mmCIF file of N, CA and C in Angstrom:
data_model
loop_
_atom_site.group_PDB
_atom_site.id
_atom_site.type_symbol
_atom_site.label_atom_id
_atom_site.label_comp_id
_atom_site.label_asym_id
_atom_site.label_seq_id
_atom_site.Cartn_x
_atom_site.Cartn_y
_atom_site.Cartn_z
ATOM 1 N N MET A 1094 4.426 2.323 21.223
ATOM 2 C CA MET A 1094 4.496 1.165 20.374
ATOM 3 C C MET A 1094 5.431 0.155 20.908
ATOM 4 N N GLU A 1095 4.976 -1.082 20.872
ATOM 5 C CA GLU A 1095 5.859 -2.166 21.451
ATOM 6 C C GLU A 1095 6.715 -2.760 20.342
ATOM 7 N N TYR A 1096 7.998 -2.953 20.766
ATOM 8 C CA TYR A 1096 8.946 -3.453 19.846
ATOM 9 C C TYR A 1096 9.448 -4.909 20.135
ATOM 10 N N SER A 1097 9.853 -5.543 19.187
ATOM 11 C CA SER A 1097 10.435 -6.852 19.359
ATOM 12 C C SER A 1097 11.668 -6.910 18.402
ATOM 13 N N ASN A 1098 12.906 -7.163 19.019
ATOM 14 C CA ASN A 1098 14.111 -7.121 18.178
ATOM 15 C C ASN A 1098 14.194 -5.885 17.339
ATOM 16 N N GLY A 1099 13.817 -4.749 17.784
ATOM 17 C CA GLY A 1099 13.950 -3.597 17.144
ATOM 18 C C GLY A 1099 12.815 -3.202 16.079
ATOM 19 N N PHE A 1100 11.869 -4.157 15.895
ATOM 20 C CA PHE A 1100 10.763 -3.995 14.941
ATOM 21 C C PHE A 1100 9.543 -3.917 15.623
ATOM 22 N N PRO A 1101 8.486 -3.072 15.095
ATOM 23 C CA PRO A 1101 7.181 -3.080 15.782
ATOM 24 C C PRO A 1101 6.503 -4.557 15.738
ATOM 25 N N ARG A 1102 5.831 -4.710 16.781
ATOM 26 C CA ARG A 1102 5.114 -6.031 16.807
ATOM 27 C C ARG A 1102 3.948 -5.968 15.908
ATOM 28 N N LYS A 1103 3.513 -7.081 15.353
ATOM 29 C CA LYS A 1103 2.361 -7.037 14.452
ATOM 30 C C LYS A 1103 1.081 -6.670 15.178
ATOM 31 N N ARG A 1104 0.339 -5.760 14.455
ATOM 32 C CA ARG A 1104 -0.941 -5.374 14.997
ATOM 33 C C ARG A 1104 -1.718 -4.687 13.821
ATOM 34 N N ASP A 1105 -2.903 -4.471 13.985
ATOM 35 C CA ASP A 1105 -3.654 -3.680 12.881
ATOM 36 C C ASP A 1105 -3.206 -2.232 13.034
ATOM 37 N N VAL A 1106 -3.009 -1.612 11.864
ATOM 38 C CA VAL A 1106 -2.524 -0.175 11.695
ATOM 39 C C VAL A 1106 -3.628 0.459 10.874
ATOM 40 N N SER A 1107 -4.148 1.723 11.325
ATOM 41 C CA SER A 1107 -4.972 2.476 10.582
ATOM 42 C C SER A 1107 -4.298 3.338 9.577
ATOM 43 N N LEU A 1108 -5.149 3.713 8.475
ATOM 44 C CA LEU A 1108 -4.529 4.725 7.564
ATOM 45 C C LEU A 1108 -4.266 6.039 8.243
ATOM 46 N N GLN A 1109 -5.151 6.384 9.167
ATOM 47 C CA GLN A 1109 -4.898 7.603 9.922
ATOM 48 C C GLN A 1109 -3.558 7.564 10.774
ATOM 49 N N GLU A 1110 -3.308 6.397 11.285
ATOM 50 C CA GLU A 1110 -1.973 6.336 11.968
ATOM 51 C C GLU A 1110 -0.787 6.456 11.068
ATOM 52 N N LEU A 1111 -0.889 5.863 9.932
ATOM 53 C CA LEU A 1111 0.125 5.914 8.962
ATOM 54 C C LEU A 1111 0.275 7.335 8.476
ATOM 55 N N SER A 1112 -0.751 7.973 8.220
ATOM 56 C CA SER A 1112 -0.792 9.382 7.755
ATOM 57 C C SER A 1112 -0.117 10.357 8.785
ATOM 58 N N LYS A 1113 -0.450 10.091 10.018
ATOM 59 C CA LYS A 1113 0.055 10.934 11.058
ATOM 60 C C LYS A 1113 1.623 10.683 11.345
ATOM 61 N N ARG A 1114 1.970 9.426 11.115
ATOM 62 C CA ARG A 1114 3.410 9.112 11.334
ATOM 63 C C ARG A 1114 4.169 9.612 10.140
ATOM 64 N N LEU A 1115 3.674 9.480 8.874
ATOM 65 C CA LEU A 1115 4.369 10.089 7.741
ATOM 66 C C LEU A 1115 4.418 11.548 7.758
ATOM 67 N N ALA A 1116 3.424 12.276 8.234
ATOM 68 C CA ALA A 1116 3.478 13.683 8.337
ATOM 69 C C ALA A 1116 4.532 14.134 9.349
ATOM 70 N N GLU A 1117 4.677 13.382 10.441
ATOM 71 C CA GLU A 1117 5.687 13.744 11.477
ATOM 72 C C GLU A 1117 7.003 13.394 10.953
ATOM 73 N N PHE A 1118 7.191 12.315 10.145
ATOM 74 C CA PHE A 1118 8.518 11.885 9.634
ATOM 75 C C PHE A 1118 9.015 12.962 8.650
ATOM 76 N N ALA A 1119 8.075 13.464 7.807
ATOM 77 C CA ALA A 1119 8.436 14.575 6.926
ATOM 78 C C ALA A 1119 8.752 15.805 7.527
ATOM 79 N N GLU A 1120 8.004 16.216 8.526
ATOM 80 C CA GLU A 1120 8.143 17.528 9.162
ATOM 81 C C GLU A 1120 9.369 17.568 9.993
ATOM 82 N N VAL A 1121 9.847 16.639 10.641
ATOM 83 C CA VAL A 1121 11.117 16.712 11.531
ATOM 84 C C VAL A 1121 12.345 16.649 10.622
ATOM 85 N N ARG A 1122 12.190 16.244 9.259
ATOM 86 C CA ARG A 1122 13.219 16.209 8.442
ATOM 87 C C ARG A 1122 13.164 17.396 7.413
ATOM 88 N N GLY A 1123 12.245 18.190 7.511
ATOM 89 C CA GLY A 1123 12.098 19.474 6.679
ATOM 90 C C GLY A 1123 11.714 19.052 5.265
ATOM 91 N N TRP A 1124 11.044 17.965 5.104
ATOM 92 C CA TRP A 1124 10.712 17.495 3.748
ATOM 93 C C TRP A 1124 9.328 17.971 3.314
ATOM 94 N N ASP A 1125 8.566 18.628 4.030
ATOM 95 C CA ASP A 1125 7.265 19.035 3.654
ATOM 96 C C ASP A 1125 7.320 19.947 2.399
ATOM 97 N N GLN A 1126 8.399 20.738 2.289
ATOM 98 C CA GLN A 1126 8.592 21.556 1.128
ATOM 99 C C GLN A 1126 8.640 20.869 -0.161
ATOM 100 N N TYR A 1127 9.060 19.523 -0.145
ATOM 101 C CA TYR A 1127 9.181 18.619 -1.302
ATOM 102 C C TYR A 1127 7.967 17.851 -1.515
ATOM 103 N N HIS A 1128 7.003 17.768 -0.565
ATOM 104 C CA HIS A 1128 6.024 16.887 -0.709
ATOM 105 C C HIS A 1128 4.721 17.541 -1.221
ATOM 106 N N SER A 1129 4.884 17.974 -2.543
ATOM 107 C CA SER A 1129 3.746 18.568 -3.200
ATOM 108 C C SER A 1129 3.028 17.295 -3.823
ATOM 109 N N PRO A 1130 1.723 17.530 -4.151
ATOM 110 C CA PRO A 1130 0.891 16.445 -4.821
ATOM 111 C C PRO A 1130 1.692 15.848 -5.974
ATOM 112 N N ARG A 1131 2.189 16.773 -6.749
ATOM 113 C CA ARG A 1131 2.961 16.234 -8.043
ATOM 114 C C ARG A 1131 4.107 15.398 -7.698
ATOM 115 N N ASN A 1132 5.045 15.874 -6.838
ATOM 116 C CA ASN A 1132 6.225 15.209 -6.498
ATOM 117 C C ASN A 1132 5.860 13.777 -5.799
ATOM 118 N N LEU A 1133 4.814 13.822 -4.996
ATOM 119 C CA LEU A 1133 4.393 12.526 -4.295
ATOM 120 C C LEU A 1133 3.980 11.547 -5.320
ATOM 121 N N LEU A 1134 3.149 12.045 -6.341
ATOM 122 C CA LEU A 1134 2.566 11.224 -7.334
ATOM 123 C C LEU A 1134 3.706 10.538 -8.209
ATOM 124 N N LEU A 1135 4.663 11.422 -8.567
ATOM 125 C CA LEU A 1135 5.867 11.003 -9.264
ATOM 126 C C LEU A 1135 6.673 9.905 -8.569
ATOM 127 N N ALA A 1136 6.783 10.173 -7.227
ATOM 128 C CA ALA A 1136 7.598 9.158 -6.416
ATOM 129 C C ALA A 1136 6.693 7.800 -6.283
ATOM 130 N N LEU A 1137 5.370 7.988 -6.215
ATOM 131 C CA LEU A 1137 4.487 6.730 -6.185
ATOM 132 C C LEU A 1137 4.718 5.937 -7.415
ATOM 133 N N VAL A 1138 4.598 6.599 -8.539
ATOM 134 C CA VAL A 1138 4.796 5.973 -9.870
ATOM 135 C C VAL A 1138 6.156 5.203 -9.839
ATOM 136 N N GLY A 1139 7.192 5.860 -9.429
ATOM 137 C CA GLY A 1139 8.462 5.180 -9.432
ATOM 138 C C GLY A 1139 8.435 3.937 -8.540
ATOM 139 N N GLU A 1140 7.833 3.976 -7.429
ATOM 140 C CA GLU A 1140 7.735 2.918 -6.441
ATOM 141 C C GLU A 1140 6.876 1.733 -7.131
ATOM 142 N N VAL A 1141 5.795 2.086 -7.782
ATOM 143 C CA VAL A 1141 5.082 1.071 -8.490
ATOM 144 C C VAL A 1141 5.958 0.371 -9.624
ATOM 145 N N GLY A 1142 6.803 1.182 -10.280
ATOM 146 C CA GLY A 1142 7.752 0.572 -11.175
ATOM 147 C C GLY A 1142 8.637 -0.470 -10.488
ATOM 148 N N GLU A 1143 9.082 -0.069 -9.343
ATOM 149 C CA GLU A 1143 9.922 -1.057 -8.608
ATOM 150 C C GLU A 1143 9.199 -2.345 -8.239
ATOM 151 N N LEU A 1144 7.846 -2.048 -7.856
ATOM 152 C CA LEU A 1144 7.118 -3.267 -7.407
ATOM 153 C C LEU A 1144 6.912 -4.125 -8.683
ATOM 154 N N SER A 1145 6.680 -3.564 -9.898
ATOM 155 C CA SER A 1145 6.432 -4.299 -11.070
ATOM 156 C C SER A 1145 7.717 -5.065 -11.386
ATOM 157 N N GLU A 1146 8.795 -4.503 -11.213
ATOM 158 C CA GLU A 1146 10.136 -5.294 -11.533
ATOM 159 C C GLU A 1146 10.166 -6.634 -10.907
ATOM 160 N N ILE A 1147 9.597 -6.698 -9.665
ATOM 161 C CA ILE A 1147 9.637 -7.963 -8.804
ATOM 162 C C ILE A 1147 8.940 -8.998 -9.602
ATOM 163 N N PHE A 1148 7.861 -8.676 -10.286
ATOM 164 C CA PHE A 1148 6.911 -9.662 -10.939
ATOM 165 C C PHE A 1148 7.298 -9.861 -12.456
ATOM 166 N N GLN A 1149 8.158 -8.975 -12.946
ATOM 167 C CA GLN A 1149 8.314 -8.766 -14.428
ATOM 168 C C GLN A 1149 8.644 -10.096 -15.181
ATOM 169 N N TRP A 1150 9.451 -10.922 -14.780
ATOM 170 C CA TRP A 1150 9.876 -12.076 -15.471
ATOM 171 C C TRP A 1150 9.478 -13.365 -14.796
ATOM 172 N N LYS A 1151 8.637 -13.355 -13.851
ATOM 173 C CA LYS A 1151 8.275 -14.485 -12.974
ATOM 174 C C LYS A 1151 7.024 -15.300 -13.679
ATOM 175 N N GLY A 1152 6.326 -14.800 -14.724
ATOM 176 C CA GLY A 1152 5.179 -15.422 -15.185
ATOM 177 C C GLY A 1152 4.127 -15.350 -14.207
ATOM 178 N N GLU A 1153 3.142 -16.346 -14.313
ATOM 179 C CA GLU A 1153 2.002 -16.264 -13.254
ATOM 180 C C GLU A 1153 2.462 -16.769 -11.935
ATOM 181 N N VAL A 1154 2.155 -16.072 -10.924
ATOM 182 C CA VAL A 1154 2.596 -16.405 -9.510
ATOM 183 C C VAL A 1154 1.405 -16.830 -8.691
ATOM 184 N N ALA A 1155 1.636 -17.987 -8.022
ATOM 185 C CA ALA A 1155 0.478 -18.512 -7.200
ATOM 186 C C ALA A 1155 0.193 -17.678 -5.974
ATOM 187 N N LYS A 1156 -1.054 -17.661 -5.618
ATOM 188 C CA LYS A 1156 -1.486 -16.998 -4.377
ATOM 189 C C LYS A 1156 -0.620 -17.548 -3.139
ATOM 190 N N GLY A 1157 -0.379 -16.578 -2.293
ATOM 191 C CA GLY A 1157 0.433 -16.914 -1.184
ATOM 192 C C GLY A 1157 1.940 -17.120 -1.400
ATOM 193 N N LEU A 1158 2.331 -17.092 -2.726
ATOM 194 C CA LEU A 1158 3.676 -17.097 -3.039
ATOM 195 C C LEU A 1158 4.553 -18.319 -2.494
ATOM 196 N N PRO A 1159 3.883 -19.509 -2.664
ATOM 197 C CA PRO A 1159 4.543 -20.724 -2.134
ATOM 198 C C PRO A 1159 6.073 -21.061 -2.540
ATOM 199 N N ASN A 1160 6.353 -20.545 -3.776
ATOM 200 C CA ASN A 1160 7.627 -20.793 -4.295
ATOM 201 C C ASN A 1160 8.616 -19.735 -4.052
ATOM 202 N N TRP A 1161 8.322 -18.805 -3.354
ATOM 203 C CA TRP A 1161 9.244 -17.557 -3.128
ATOM 204 C C TRP A 1161 10.012 -17.803 -1.864
ATOM 205 N N THR A 1162 11.219 -17.341 -1.883
ATOM 206 C CA THR A 1162 12.067 -17.296 -0.613
ATOM 207 C C THR A 1162 11.584 -16.257 0.316
ATOM 208 N N SER A 1163 12.056 -16.357 1.567
ATOM 209 C CA SER A 1163 11.705 -15.431 2.585
ATOM 210 C C SER A 1163 12.364 -14.069 2.131
ATOM 211 N N ASP A 1164 13.441 -14.067 1.487
ATOM 212 C CA ASP A 1164 14.103 -12.763 1.016
ATOM 213 C C ASP A 1164 13.303 -12.113 -0.076
ATOM 214 N N ASP A 1165 12.789 -12.914 -0.973
ATOM 215 C CA ASP A 1165 11.831 -12.372 -2.005
ATOM 216 C C ASP A 1165 10.594 -11.805 -1.461
ATOM 217 N N LYS A 1166 10.079 -12.564 -0.515
ATOM 218 C CA LYS A 1166 8.803 -11.946 0.201
ATOM 219 C C LYS A 1166 9.082 -10.714 0.917
ATOM 220 N N GLU A 1167 10.202 -10.581 1.580
ATOM 221 C CA GLU A 1167 10.644 -9.370 2.408
ATOM 222 C C GLU A 1167 10.730 -8.263 1.415
ATOM 223 N N HIS A 1168 11.452 -8.523 0.225
ATOM 224 C CA HIS A 1168 11.636 -7.502 -0.857
ATOM 225 C C HIS A 1168 10.210 -6.996 -1.332
ATOM 226 N N LEU A 1169 9.322 -7.812 -1.569
ATOM 227 C CA LEU A 1169 7.979 -7.569 -2.025
ATOM 228 C C LEU A 1169 7.168 -6.736 -0.926
ATOM 229 N N GLU A 1170 7.343 -7.129 0.360
ATOM 230 C CA GLU A 1170 6.798 -6.330 1.475
ATOM 231 C C GLU A 1170 7.275 -4.828 1.410
ATOM 232 N N GLU A 1171 8.625 -4.722 1.252
ATOM 233 C CA GLU A 1171 9.210 -3.358 1.298
ATOM 234 C C GLU A 1171 8.590 -2.520 0.141
ATOM 235 N N GLU A 1172 8.567 -3.111 -0.980
ATOM 236 C CA GLU A 1172 8.092 -2.379 -2.142
ATOM 237 C C GLU A 1172 6.605 -1.990 -2.110
ATOM 238 N N LEU A 1173 5.804 -2.996 -1.603
ATOM 239 C CA LEU A 1173 4.402 -2.751 -1.351
ATOM 240 C C LEU A 1173 4.197 -1.546 -0.374
ATOM 241 N N SER A 1174 5.001 -1.670 0.741
ATOM 242 C CA SER A 1174 5.067 -0.655 1.773
ATOM 243 C C SER A 1174 5.371 0.719 1.127
ATOM 244 N N ASP A 1175 6.339 0.803 0.326
ATOM 245 C CA ASP A 1175 6.760 2.083 -0.268
ATOM 246 C C ASP A 1175 5.486 2.640 -1.071
ATOM 247 N N VAL A 1176 4.774 1.803 -1.853
ATOM 248 C CA VAL A 1176 3.682 2.259 -2.608
ATOM 249 C C VAL A 1176 2.574 2.629 -1.656
ATOM 250 N N LEU A 1177 2.262 1.975 -0.665
ATOM 251 C CA LEU A 1177 1.298 2.376 0.387
ATOM 252 C C LEU A 1177 1.612 3.655 1.017
ATOM 253 N N LEU A 1178 2.805 3.821 1.523
ATOM 254 C CA LEU A 1178 3.178 5.022 2.263
ATOM 255 C C LEU A 1178 3.078 6.242 1.339
ATOM 256 N N TYR A 1179 3.571 6.140 0.077
ATOM 257 C CA TYR A 1179 3.469 7.259 -0.759
ATOM 258 C C TYR A 1179 1.927 7.696 -1.103
ATOM 259 N N LEU A 1180 1.143 6.651 -1.240
ATOM 260 C CA LEU A 1180 -0.190 6.778 -1.560
ATOM 261 C C LEU A 1180 -0.988 7.518 -0.309
ATOM 262 N N VAL A 1181 -0.672 7.037 0.766
ATOM 263 C CA VAL A 1181 -1.257 7.654 2.013
ATOM 264 C C VAL A 1181 -0.817 9.107 2.226
ATOM 265 N N ARG A 1182 0.510 9.274 1.890
ATOM 266 C CA ARG A 1182 0.994 10.650 2.020
ATOM 267 C C ARG A 1182 0.381 11.522 1.006
ATOM 268 N N LEU A 1183 0.213 11.061 -0.203
ATOM 269 C CA LEU A 1183 -0.502 11.906 -1.287
ATOM 270 C C LEU A 1183 -1.868 12.332 -0.889
ATOM 271 N N ALA A 1184 -2.617 11.278 -0.402
ATOM 272 C CA ALA A 1184 -4.050 11.512 -0.071
ATOM 273 C C ALA A 1184 -4.039 12.584 1.146
ATOM 274 N N ASP A 1185 -3.135 12.519 2.013
ATOM 275 C CA ASP A 1185 -3.073 13.487 3.127
ATOM 276 C C ASP A 1185 -2.678 14.872 2.687
ATOM 277 N N VAL A 1186 -1.765 14.982 1.851
ATOM 278 C CA VAL A 1186 -1.231 16.258 1.313
ATOM 279 C C VAL A 1186 -2.460 16.935 0.530
ATOM 280 N N CYS A 1187 -3.268 16.038 -0.141
ATOM 281 C CA CYS A 1187 -4.316 16.588 -0.916
ATOM 282 C C CYS A 1187 -5.521 16.787 -0.080
ATOM 283 N N GLY A 1188 -5.592 16.523 1.267
ATOM 284 C CA GLY A 1188 -6.601 16.759 2.141
ATOM 285 C C GLY A 1188 -7.739 15.797 2.071
ATOM 286 N N LEU A 1189 -7.484 14.548 1.623
ATOM 287 C CA LEU A 1189 -8.492 13.563 1.304
ATOM 288 C C LEU A 1189 -8.480 12.398 2.465
ATOM 289 N N ASP A 1190 -9.554 11.901 2.719
ATOM 290 C CA ASP A 1190 -9.661 10.831 3.636
ATOM 291 C C ASP A 1190 -9.600 9.510 2.828
ATOM 292 N N LEU A 1191 -8.488 8.902 2.716
ATOM 293 C CA LEU A 1191 -8.241 7.797 1.844
ATOM 294 C C LEU A 1191 -9.238 6.560 2.251
ATOM 295 N N GLY A 1192 -9.227 6.294 3.505
ATOM 296 C CA GLY A 1192 -10.001 5.176 4.004
ATOM 297 C C GLY A 1192 -11.578 5.317 3.646
ATOM 298 N N GLN A 1193 -11.973 6.502 3.875
ATOM 299 C CA GLN A 1193 -13.419 6.783 3.518
ATOM 300 C C GLN A 1193 -13.638 6.815 1.967
ATOM 301 N N ALA A 1194 -12.770 7.150 1.189
ATOM 302 C CA ALA A 1194 -12.808 7.271 -0.238
ATOM 303 C C ALA A 1194 -12.820 5.796 -0.712
ATOM 304 N N ALA A 1195 -11.987 5.036 -0.130
ATOM 305 C CA ALA A 1195 -11.981 3.554 -0.525
ATOM 306 C C ALA A 1195 -13.271 2.825 -0.220
ATOM 307 N N LEU A 1196 -13.773 3.101 0.951
ATOM 308 C CA LEU A 1196 -15.100 2.493 1.313
ATOM 309 C C LEU A 1196 -16.230 2.999 0.382
ATOM 310 N N THR A 1197 -16.208 4.262 0.083
ATOM 311 C CA THR A 1197 -17.173 4.842 -0.854
ATOM 312 C C THR A 1197 -17.074 4.210 -2.238
ATOM 313 N N LYS A 1198 -15.874 3.989 -2.729
ATOM 314 C CA LYS A 1198 -15.517 3.407 -4.062
ATOM 315 C C LYS A 1198 -16.078 1.904 -3.995
ATOM 316 N N ILE A 1199 -15.870 1.118 -3.014
ATOM 317 C CA ILE A 1199 -16.352 -0.190 -2.874
ATOM 318 C C ILE A 1199 -17.983 -0.275 -2.998
ATOM 319 N N VAL A 1200 -18.625 0.700 -2.435
ATOM 320 C CA VAL A 1200 -20.106 0.799 -2.494
ATOM 321 C C VAL A 1200 -20.474 1.089 -3.940
ATOM 322 N N LYS A 1201 -19.776 2.147 -4.564
ATOM 323 C CA LYS A 1201 -20.058 2.423 -5.982
ATOM 324 C C LYS A 1201 -19.780 1.277 -6.846
ATOM 325 N N ASN A 1202 -18.724 0.501 -6.698
ATOM 326 C CA ASN A 1202 -18.461 -0.653 -7.489
ATOM 327 C C ASN A 1202 -19.405 -1.723 -7.318
ATOM 328 N N ALA A 1203 -19.966 -1.967 -6.065
ATOM 329 C CA ALA A 1203 -21.026 -2.948 -5.905
ATOM 330 C C ALA A 1203 -22.247 -2.528 -6.621
ATOM 331 N N GLN A 1204 -22.622 -1.268 -6.637
ATOM 332 C CA GLN A 1204 -23.806 -0.807 -7.474
ATOM 333 C C GLN A 1204 -23.454 -0.977 -9.099
ATOM 334 N N LYS A 1205 -22.359 -0.672 -9.454
ATOM 335 C CA LYS A 1205 -21.995 -0.708 -10.895
ATOM 336 C C LYS A 1205 -21.895 -2.245 -11.335
ATOM 337 N N TYR A 1206 -21.414 -3.095 -10.381
ATOM 338 C CA TYR A 1206 -21.318 -4.560 -10.699
ATOM 339 C C TYR A 1206 -22.041 -5.347 -9.685
ATOM 340 N N PRO A 1207 -23.388 -5.380 -9.849
ATOM 341 C CA PRO A 1207 -24.233 -6.186 -8.890
ATOM 342 C C PRO A 1207 -23.942 -7.645 -9.089
ATOM 343 N N VAL A 1208 -24.245 -8.360 -8.049
ATOM 344 C CA VAL A 1208 -24.063 -9.808 -7.940
ATOM 345 C C VAL A 1208 -25.219 -10.412 -8.806
ATOM 346 N N THR A 1209 -24.814 -11.316 -9.737
ATOM 347 C CA THR A 1209 -25.895 -11.973 -10.470
ATOM 348 C C THR A 1209 -25.523 -13.506 -10.434
ATOM 349 N N SER A 1210 -26.511 -14.256 -10.859
ATOM 350 C CA SER A 1210 -26.195 -15.664 -10.865
ATOM 351 C C SER A 1210 -25.143 -16.144 -11.901
ATOM 352 N N THR A 1211 -24.844 -15.222 -12.820
ATOM 353 C CA THR A 1211 -23.860 -15.468 -13.872
ATOM 354 C C THR A 1211 -22.311 -15.153 -13.360
ATOM 355 N N ASN A 1212 -22.308 -14.433 -12.396
ATOM 356 C CA ASN A 1212 -20.864 -14.000 -11.936
ATOM 357 C C ASN A 1212 -20.310 -14.740 -10.764
ATOM 358 N N HIS A 1213 -21.069 -15.844 -10.449
ATOM 359 C CA HIS A 1213 -20.455 -16.614 -9.455
ATOM 360 C C HIS A 1213 -21.089 -18.060 -9.509
ATOM 361 N N THR A 1214 -20.458 -19.073 -9.198
ATOM 362 C CA THR A 1214 -20.850 -20.372 -9.343
ATOM 363 C C THR A 1214 -21.414 -20.900 -8.056
ATOM 364 N N THR A 1215 -22.486 -21.660 -8.106
ATOM 365 C CA THR A 1215 -23.101 -22.254 -6.918
ATOM 366 C C THR A 1215 -23.020 -23.800 -7.096
ATOM 367 N N THR A 1216 -22.998 -24.494 -6.038
ATOM 368 C CA THR A 1216 -23.098 -25.985 -6.110
ATOM 369 C C THR A 1216 -24.402 -26.333 -5.353
ATOM 370 N N SER A 1217 -25.141 -27.179 -6.148
ATOM 371 C CA SER A 1217 -26.350 -27.632 -5.517
ATOM 372 C C SER A 1217 -26.083 -28.894 -4.750
ATOM 373 N N THR A 1218 -26.778 -29.070 -3.623
ATOM 374 C CA THR A 1218 -26.664 -30.390 -2.797
ATOM 375 C C THR A 1218 -27.896 -31.108 -2.800
#
């Protein structure tokens, strides 16, 4: 992995890579014994709570977070990352392919909620 100023350079990261890195991280620290599905789910819920706190009193927030400071955005990135990492680890410990499950869910949602002329607006020229 390439680093810049001690941080990984920006690049696309797969769920498989995250899963592998998380498994290695837990294994070398002896944390596998604590990573039961239940424990990971409870940790995930806690992180979702921390993520929620960021938005709790802000009211409606504009896309792109134009009025947020860089520190606020960094805090949001950290909490979103915590949620993602626990979710990926939970799926891995449960033996599930989260990426494939998500793609399957998108297809099911497309079938459940088909595109109709009433759920999007068109402009005539």
